GROMACS .gro file of C-alpha atoms in nm:
model
  338
    1MET     CA    1   1.858  -1.019  -0.796
    2GLY     CA    2   1.698  -0.674  -0.751
    3LYS     CA    3   1.387  -0.572  -0.957
    4ILE     CA    4   1.485  -0.567  -1.318
    5LYS     CA    5   1.228  -0.349  -1.473
    6ILE     CA    6   1.123   0.036  -1.445
    7THR     CA    7   0.732   0.029  -1.429
    8ALA     CA    8   0.590   0.317  -1.610
    9ALA     CA    9   0.238   0.466  -1.548
   10PHE     CA   10  -0.043   0.205  -1.576
   11LEU     CA   11  -0.042   0.104  -1.946
   12PHE     CA   12  -0.370  -0.046  -1.972
   13LEU     CA   13  -0.732   0.043  -2.060
   14PHE     CA   14  -0.902   0.211  -1.775
   15SER     CA   15  -1.251   0.330  -1.737
   16ALA     CA   16  -1.432   0.376  -1.405
   17PHE     CA   17  -1.782   0.520  -1.295
   18ALA     CA   18  -1.830   0.749  -0.996
   19CYS     CA   19  -1.928   1.068  -1.146
   20LYS     CA   20  -2.025   1.361  -0.903
   21GLY     CA   21  -2.378   1.363  -0.808
   22ASP     CA   22  -2.379   0.964  -0.887
   23LYS     CA   23  -2.661   0.767  -0.635
   24ARG     CA   24  -2.561   0.411  -0.673
   25ASP     CA   25  -2.411   0.250  -0.394
   26PHE     CA   26  -2.117   0.096  -0.566
   27TYR     CA   27  -1.784   0.180  -0.726
   28TYR     CA   28  -1.711   0.024  -1.045
   29ALA     CA   29  -1.366   0.005  -1.244
   30LYS     CA   30  -1.252  -0.166  -1.551
   31ALA     CA   31  -0.936  -0.227  -1.697
   32PHE     CA   32  -0.761  -0.468  -1.961
   33VAL     CA   33  -0.465  -0.694  -1.808
   34MET     CA   34  -0.354  -1.053  -1.894
   35SER     CA   35  -0.522  -1.037  -2.217
   36VAL     CA   36  -0.873  -1.022  -2.048
   37PRO     CA   37  -1.102  -0.757  -1.903
   38ILE     CA   38  -1.073  -0.713  -1.516
   39GLU     CA   39  -1.362  -0.573  -1.353
   40ILE     CA   40  -1.406  -0.435  -1.008
   41THR     CA   41  -1.698  -0.329  -0.797
   42VAL     CA   42  -1.700  -0.205  -0.442
   43TYR     CA   43  -2.037  -0.232  -0.267
   44ASP     CA   44  -1.957   0.140  -0.101
   45PRO     CA   45  -2.164   0.463  -0.116
   46ASP     CA   46  -1.831   0.632  -0.012
   47LYS     CA   47  -1.734   0.668  -0.402
   48GLU     CA   48  -1.374   0.760  -0.256
   49LYS     CA   49  -1.325   0.482  -0.035
   50GLY     CA   50  -1.445   0.231  -0.329
   51LYS     CA   51  -1.185   0.399  -0.595
   52ASN     CA   52  -0.894   0.346  -0.334
   53ILE     CA   53  -0.991   0.021  -0.297
   54ALA     CA   54  -1.023  -0.063  -0.679
   55ASP     CA   55  -0.724   0.126  -0.749
   56LEU     CA   56  -0.519  -0.092  -0.481
   57LEU     CA   57  -0.634  -0.415  -0.664
   58LEU     CA   58  -0.592  -0.307  -1.000
   59LYS     CA   59  -0.255  -0.219  -0.922
   60GLU     CA   60  -0.148  -0.563  -0.775
   61VAL     CA   61  -0.310  -0.754  -1.071
   62LYS     CA   62  -0.099  -0.531  -1.331
   63ARG     CA   63   0.222  -0.584  -1.095
   64VAL     CA   64   0.132  -0.982  -1.130
   65SER     CA   65   0.106  -0.949  -1.519
   66ASP     CA   66   0.422  -0.718  -1.577
   67ASP     CA   67   0.656  -0.930  -1.318
   68PHE     CA   68   0.541  -1.264  -1.464
   69SER     CA   69   0.439  -1.204  -1.818
   70TYR     CA   70   0.571  -1.434  -2.096
   71THR     CA   71   0.566  -1.146  -2.361
   72GLU     CA   72   0.674  -0.867  -2.142
   73PRO     CA   73   1.039  -0.822  -2.217
   74TYR     CA   74   1.133  -0.693  -1.900
   75SER     CA   75   0.962  -0.933  -1.685
   76TYR     CA   76   1.115  -1.186  -1.436
   77THR     CA   77   0.995  -1.468  -1.682
   78SER     CA   78   1.171  -1.323  -1.969
   79HIS     CA   79   1.483  -1.279  -1.764
   80VAL     CA   80   1.498  -1.642  -1.706
   81ASN     CA   81   1.391  -1.733  -2.038
   82LYS     CA   82   1.669  -1.536  -2.193
   83ASN     CA   83   1.965  -1.615  -1.926
   84ALA     CA   84   1.908  -1.999  -1.811
   85TYR     CA   85   1.987  -2.225  -2.072
   86ASN     CA   86   2.306  -2.415  -1.948
   87LYS     CA   87   2.374  -2.130  -1.701
   88TRP     CA   88   2.242  -2.092  -1.341
   89VAL     CA   89   2.032  -1.783  -1.287
   90LYS     CA   90   1.897  -1.653  -0.934
   91MET     CA   91   1.513  -1.614  -0.923
   92GLU     CA   92   1.284  -1.392  -0.710
   93GLU     CA   93   1.109  -1.546  -0.434
   94GLU     CA   94   0.781  -1.518  -0.589
   95MET     CA   95   0.862  -1.657  -0.923
   96TYR     CA   96   1.027  -1.979  -0.739
   97VAL     CA   97   0.693  -2.030  -0.586
   98LEU     CA   98   0.505  -2.013  -0.912
   99LEU     CA   99   0.745  -2.248  -1.051
  100LYS     CA  100   0.690  -2.502  -0.762
  101ILE     CA  101   0.310  -2.464  -0.845
  102SER     CA  102   0.337  -2.526  -1.186
  103ARG     CA  103   0.546  -2.837  -1.114
  104LYS     CA  104   0.284  -2.936  -0.898
  105TYR     CA  105   0.027  -2.933  -1.176
  106TYR     CA  106   0.289  -3.119  -1.437
  107ASP     CA  107   0.331  -3.402  -1.203
  108LEU     CA  108  -0.058  -3.412  -1.097
  109THR     CA  109  -0.152  -3.420  -1.484
  110ASP     CA  110   0.133  -3.668  -1.552
  111GLY     CA  111   0.291  -3.373  -1.786
  112ALA     CA  112  -0.056  -3.285  -1.981
  113PHE     CA  113   0.021  -2.927  -1.826
  114ASP     CA  114   0.340  -2.790  -1.900
  115VAL     CA  115   0.494  -2.441  -1.869
  116THR     CA  116   0.735  -2.506  -2.128
  117PHE     CA  117   0.447  -2.525  -2.415
  118ALA     CA  118   0.567  -2.254  -2.584
  119PRO     CA  119   0.654  -2.402  -2.902
  120LEU     CA  120   0.327  -2.554  -2.942
  121TRP     CA  121   0.129  -2.217  -2.925
  122PRO     CA  122   0.234  -2.052  -3.245
  123ILE     CA  123   0.152  -2.377  -3.460
  124TRP     CA  124  -0.207  -2.353  -3.327
  125LYS     CA  125  -0.230  -1.999  -3.364
  126ASP     CA  126  -0.136  -2.030  -3.714
  127ALA     CA  127  -0.378  -2.321  -3.783
  128ALA     CA  128  -0.654  -2.133  -3.641
  129ALA     CA  129  -0.608  -1.851  -3.890
  130ALA     CA  130  -0.558  -2.083  -4.172
  131LYS     CA  131  -0.847  -2.291  -4.077
  132LYS     CA  132  -0.619  -2.584  -4.126
  133LEU     CA  133  -0.460  -2.853  -3.878
  134PRO     CA  134  -0.114  -2.870  -3.819
  135SER     CA  135   0.077  -3.151  -3.962
  136LYS     CA  136   0.172  -3.452  -3.728
  137ASP     CA  137   0.538  -3.375  -3.804
  138GLU     CA  138   0.507  -2.991  -3.684
  139ILE     CA  139   0.342  -3.135  -3.352
  140GLU     CA  140   0.587  -3.389  -3.292
  141LYS     CA  141   0.884  -3.129  -3.370
  142ALA     CA  142   0.744  -2.879  -3.098
  143ILE     CA  143   0.681  -3.144  -2.849
  144ALA     CA  144   1.074  -3.222  -2.868
  145LYS     CA  145   1.138  -2.892  -2.731
  146ILE     CA  146   0.904  -2.888  -2.437
  147GLY     CA  147   0.962  -3.054  -2.104
  148HIS     CA  148   0.937  -2.950  -1.758
  149ASP     CA  149   1.206  -3.218  -1.653
  150ASN     CA  150   1.441  -2.980  -1.846
  151ILE     CA  151   1.398  -2.716  -1.539
  152GLU     CA  152   1.652  -2.756  -1.286
  153MET     CA  153   1.590  -2.562  -0.952
  154ASP     CA  154   1.832  -2.536  -0.628
  155GLU     CA  155   1.553  -2.457  -0.373
  156ARG     CA  156   1.855  -2.348  -0.096
  157THR     CA  157   1.989  -2.081  -0.339
  158ARG     CA  158   1.655  -2.022  -0.558
  159MET     CA  159   1.866  -2.036  -0.869
  160ILE     CA  160   1.734  -2.207  -1.177
  161ARG     CA  161   1.900  -2.355  -1.514
  162PHE     CA  162   1.739  -2.493  -1.822
  163LYS     CA  163   1.918  -2.824  -1.941
  164LYS     CA  164   1.768  -2.747  -2.263
  165PRO     CA  165   1.666  -2.445  -2.448
  166VAL     CA  166   1.323  -2.464  -2.315
  167GLU     CA  167   1.081  -2.141  -2.241
  168ILE     CA  168   0.860  -2.101  -1.909
  169ASN     CA  169   0.493  -1.925  -1.949
  170LEU     CA  170   0.324  -1.915  -1.650
  171GLY     CA  171  -0.026  -1.788  -1.799
  172GLY     CA  172  -0.187  -2.106  -1.695
  173ILE     CA  173  -0.176  -2.005  -1.342
  174LEU     CA  174  -0.141  -1.604  -1.329
  175ARG     CA  175  -0.501  -1.525  -1.287
  176GLY     CA  176  -0.550  -1.798  -1.011
  177TYR     CA  177  -0.260  -1.650  -0.852
  178SER     CA  178  -0.370  -1.270  -0.888
  179PHE     CA  179  -0.680  -1.381  -0.690
  180VAL     CA  180  -0.465  -1.547  -0.390
  181ARG     CA  181  -0.277  -1.188  -0.378
  182ILE     CA  182  -0.593  -0.995  -0.402
  183ILE     CA  183  -0.766  -1.191  -0.108
  184ASP     CA  184  -0.422  -1.146   0.108
  185ILE     CA  185  -0.461  -0.773   0.030
  186LEU     CA  186  -0.815  -0.762   0.140
  187LYS     CA  187  -0.760  -0.967   0.466
  188LYS     CA  188  -0.437  -0.746   0.565
  189ASN     CA  189  -0.635  -0.413   0.501
  190VAL     CA  190  -0.882  -0.349   0.797
  191SER     CA  191  -1.046  -0.047   0.595
  192VAL     CA  192  -1.226  -0.286   0.357
  193SER     CA  193  -1.547  -0.373   0.512
  194SER     CA  194  -1.762  -0.362   0.216
  195PRO     CA  195  -1.831  -0.646  -0.030
  196VAL     CA  196  -1.594  -0.644  -0.317
  197GLN     CA  197  -1.653  -0.817  -0.650
  198VAL     CA  198  -1.341  -0.895  -0.894
  199GLU     CA  199  -1.373  -1.040  -1.239
  200ILE     CA  200  -1.049  -1.155  -1.429
  201GLY     CA  201  -1.186  -1.269  -1.778
  202THR     CA  202  -1.445  -1.535  -1.659
  203ASN     CA  203  -1.322  -1.594  -1.303
  204LYS     CA  204  -1.493  -1.425  -1.037
  205LEU     CA  205  -1.368  -1.319  -0.672
  206CYS     CA  206  -1.667  -1.212  -0.448
  207TRP     CA  207  -1.555  -1.079  -0.094
  208GLY     CA  208  -1.803  -1.012   0.184
  209GLU     CA  209  -2.093  -1.193   0.304
  210LYS     CA  210  -2.362  -1.160   0.026
  211ASP     CA  211  -2.592  -1.336  -0.220
  212TRP     CA  212  -2.344  -1.382  -0.505
  213THR     CA  213  -2.411  -1.579  -0.836
  214TYR     CA  214  -2.224  -1.731  -1.127
  215THR     CA  215  -2.416  -1.806  -1.432
  216VAL     CA  216  -2.299  -2.084  -1.682
  217ASN     CA  217  -2.399  -2.061  -2.005
  218SER     CA  218  -2.415  -2.327  -2.284
  219PRO     CA  219  -2.141  -2.378  -2.495
  220LEU     CA  220  -2.347  -2.443  -2.792
  221ASP     CA  221  -2.590  -2.151  -2.735
  222GLU     CA  222  -2.436  -1.849  -2.550
  223LYS     CA  223  -2.786  -1.710  -2.476
  224LYS     CA  224  -2.889  -2.036  -2.321
  225VAL     CA  225  -2.820  -2.049  -1.961
  226LEU     CA  226  -2.739  -2.424  -1.805
  227GLY     CA  227  -2.745  -2.287  -1.425
  228THR     CA  228  -2.618  -2.047  -1.161
  229LEU     CA  229  -2.425  -2.110  -0.879
  230LYS     CA  230  -2.525  -1.951  -0.558
  231PHE     CA  231  -2.276  -1.882  -0.279
  232ARG     CA  232  -2.205  -1.625  -0.001
  233GLN     CA  233  -1.833  -1.568  -0.055
  234GLY     CA  234  -1.559  -1.732  -0.241
  235VAL     CA  235  -1.391  -1.778  -0.581
  236VAL     CA  236  -1.509  -1.915  -0.891
  237ILE     CA  237  -1.255  -2.005  -1.151
  238SER     CA  238  -1.332  -2.133  -1.526
  239SER     CA  239  -1.166  -2.254  -1.808
  240SER     CA  240  -1.270  -2.254  -2.193
  241GLY     CA  241  -1.631  -2.169  -2.300
  242ARG     CA  242  -1.767  -2.147  -2.622
  243SER     CA  243  -1.585  -1.801  -2.706
  244HIS     CA  244  -1.239  -1.970  -2.660
  245PHE     CA  245  -1.298  -2.238  -2.924
  246VAL     CA  246  -1.176  -2.242  -3.281
  247LYS     CA  247  -1.297  -2.366  -3.568
  248ILE     CA  248  -1.038  -2.575  -3.819
  249GLU     CA  249  -1.149  -2.792  -4.094
  250ASP     CA  250  -1.536  -2.792  -3.988
  251LYS     CA  251  -1.459  -2.908  -3.606
  252LEU     CA  252  -1.444  -2.710  -3.278
  253TYR     CA  253  -1.140  -2.732  -3.085
  254SER     CA  254  -1.070  -2.597  -2.717
  255HIS     CA  255  -0.796  -2.345  -2.640
  256ILE     CA  256  -0.665  -2.585  -2.384
  257LEU     CA  257  -0.363  -2.796  -2.501
  258SER     CA  258  -0.256  -3.133  -2.364
  259ILE     CA  259   0.092  -3.121  -2.382
  260LYS     CA  260   0.123  -3.515  -2.380
  261THR     CA  261  -0.052  -3.526  -2.718
  262GLY     CA  262   0.013  -3.156  -2.857
  263TYR     CA  263  -0.336  -3.125  -2.962
  264PRO     CA  264  -0.644  -2.965  -2.769
  265ILE     CA  265  -0.826  -3.156  -2.526
  266GLU     CA  266  -1.128  -3.332  -2.643
  267ASN     CA  267  -1.498  -3.343  -2.569
  268PHE     CA  268  -1.444  -3.044  -2.332
  269SER     CA  269  -1.627  -2.691  -2.308
  270THR     CA  270  -1.602  -2.572  -1.962
  271LEU     CA  271  -1.479  -2.628  -1.615
  272VAL     CA  272  -1.623  -2.403  -1.341
  273VAL     CA  273  -1.505  -2.470  -0.997
  274TYR     CA  274  -1.611  -2.266  -0.672
  275VAL     CA  275  -1.401  -2.258  -0.362
  276PRO     CA  276  -1.484  -2.059  -0.032
  277ASP     CA  277  -1.153  -1.923   0.015
  278MET     CA  278  -0.803  -1.934  -0.189
  279ASP     CA  279  -0.430  -1.951  -0.066
  280MET     CA  280  -0.094  -2.069  -0.237
  281ASP     CA  281  -0.268  -2.431  -0.267
  282PHE     CA  282  -0.525  -2.296  -0.520
  283ILE     CA  283  -0.684  -2.511  -0.802
  284SER     CA  284  -0.582  -2.425  -1.178
  285SER     CA  285  -0.895  -2.509  -1.374
  286ALA     CA  286  -0.660  -2.519  -1.708
  287ALA     CA  287  -0.471  -2.788  -1.547
  288LEU     CA  288  -0.766  -2.971  -1.427
  289ALA     CA  289  -0.950  -2.962  -1.742
  290THR     CA  290  -0.660  -3.160  -1.898
  291MET     CA  291  -0.697  -3.465  -1.670
  292GLY     CA  292  -1.067  -3.542  -1.790
  293ARG     CA  293  -1.383  -3.510  -1.576
  294GLU     CA  294  -1.322  -3.814  -1.342
  295LYS     CA  295  -0.994  -3.728  -1.252
  296ALA     CA  296  -1.066  -3.363  -1.206
  297PHE     CA  297  -1.347  -3.418  -0.978
  298ASP     CA  298  -1.182  -3.664  -0.784
  299TYR     CA  299  -0.896  -3.395  -0.702
  300ILE     CA  300  -1.123  -3.105  -0.653
  301SER     CA  301  -1.318  -3.320  -0.404
  302LYS     CA  302  -1.058  -3.307  -0.163
  303TYR     CA  303  -1.096  -2.932  -0.114
  304LYS     CA  304  -1.316  -2.810   0.165
  305GLY     CA  305  -1.630  -2.665   0.070
  306VAL     CA  306  -1.601  -2.684  -0.301
  307CYS     CA  307  -1.844  -2.754  -0.609
  308ALA     CA  308  -1.774  -2.774  -0.963
  309ILE     CA  309  -1.960  -2.798  -1.312
  310TRP     CA  310  -1.793  -2.950  -1.625
  311VAL     CA  311  -1.971  -2.927  -1.935
  312ASP     CA  312  -1.866  -3.162  -2.222
  313GLY     CA  313  -1.821  -3.112  -2.580
  314ALA     CA  314  -2.189  -3.157  -2.631
  315GLY     CA  315  -2.318  -2.951  -2.402
  316ASN     CA  316  -2.380  -3.218  -2.119
  317VAL     CA  317  -2.353  -3.090  -1.741
  318SER     CA  318  -2.201  -3.295  -1.461
  319THR     CA  319  -2.190  -3.143  -1.111
  320LEU     CA  320  -1.971  -3.212  -0.790
  321ILE     CA  321  -2.091  -3.065  -0.483
  322ASN     CA  322  -1.914  -3.147  -0.130
  323GLU     CA  323  -2.133  -3.202   0.155
  324ASP     CA  324  -1.964  -2.958   0.342
  325SER     CA  325  -2.014  -2.688   0.048
  326SER     CA  326  -2.227  -2.395   0.114
  327CYS     CA  327  -2.278  -2.333  -0.282
  328SER     CA  328  -2.555  -2.463  -0.475
  329TRP     CA  329  -2.620  -2.520  -0.811
  330GLU     CA  330  -2.954  -2.401  -0.964
  331LYS     CA  331  -3.071  -2.510  -1.316
  332PRO     CA  332  -3.307  -2.229  -1.484
  333LYS     CA  333  -3.681  -2.278  -1.421
  334LYS     CA  334  -3.908  -2.392  -1.704
  335TYR     CA  335  -4.234  -2.200  -1.735
  336LEU     CA  336  -4.546  -2.391  -1.884
  337PHE     CA  337  -4.763  -2.132  -2.100
  338PHE     CA  338  -5.124  -2.188  -2.180
   0.00000   0.00000   0.00000
């Protein structure tokens, strides 16, 4: 199947700083993609070169968003959702790969992470707006319409079919996949010799040897710093944080749902994971958050050079730093005043 949509000029908010006479030694661009801000900084005094790099990376992130968005009516995802119930539909190779990744996390989390979660989302969106918990009956009816096992795929022909009328939403892995694509572009583009920083929401990619940092704030007080990750190069992926919580009936709930229960995961605030590089075997922090700290850390520890920070619902911090990791975790210094 050929590409099924027509891409117009960029339909996202864009701003860049590289004015004539600008003495800064970097180029900065900002856009809004995948429902979050994306910020790109190219540390090069050549502003034209910086702009070319930023434009290239922004274009790729926008492409990933347009091609696989659940809400984009002409995306590959929407095409499958509209046509695959009880009928085999041809997939693009890229979507087939993304669905294989989503299946890996479905199996890893024993079904807690499931890209067919769509029926649950409006229930909790309405609950957040009304400040009232959904009924048990609503949750059970939604869960009955969910299930990755209802997706059939033929690896040889790259065909897909739904045994029940489910819908796919790849939002839980698209930001991580965007970093995979960005790294691939940077590695293949020999003209990129300058350090580059790309932030997609609370996730950060740092390309090039430099003293990079990532600050983790308290879920109970965004002005309070819990600590800082320090590293020379790599990717930091993060899930949740206080800004993603909703208050319903005087209780705070995470935006990450466990599909096994139909409810937001409990006693969780933030999971931050650093990896020195990223390929198609990338880590999904949203999926790992559903596993709980112990299982998530056990899985993360198998990756070379990683470190991870887990913040529970009360703001308590747990850390994992592999012996081969170049990343360090530094708590804020306490000063005594006389």
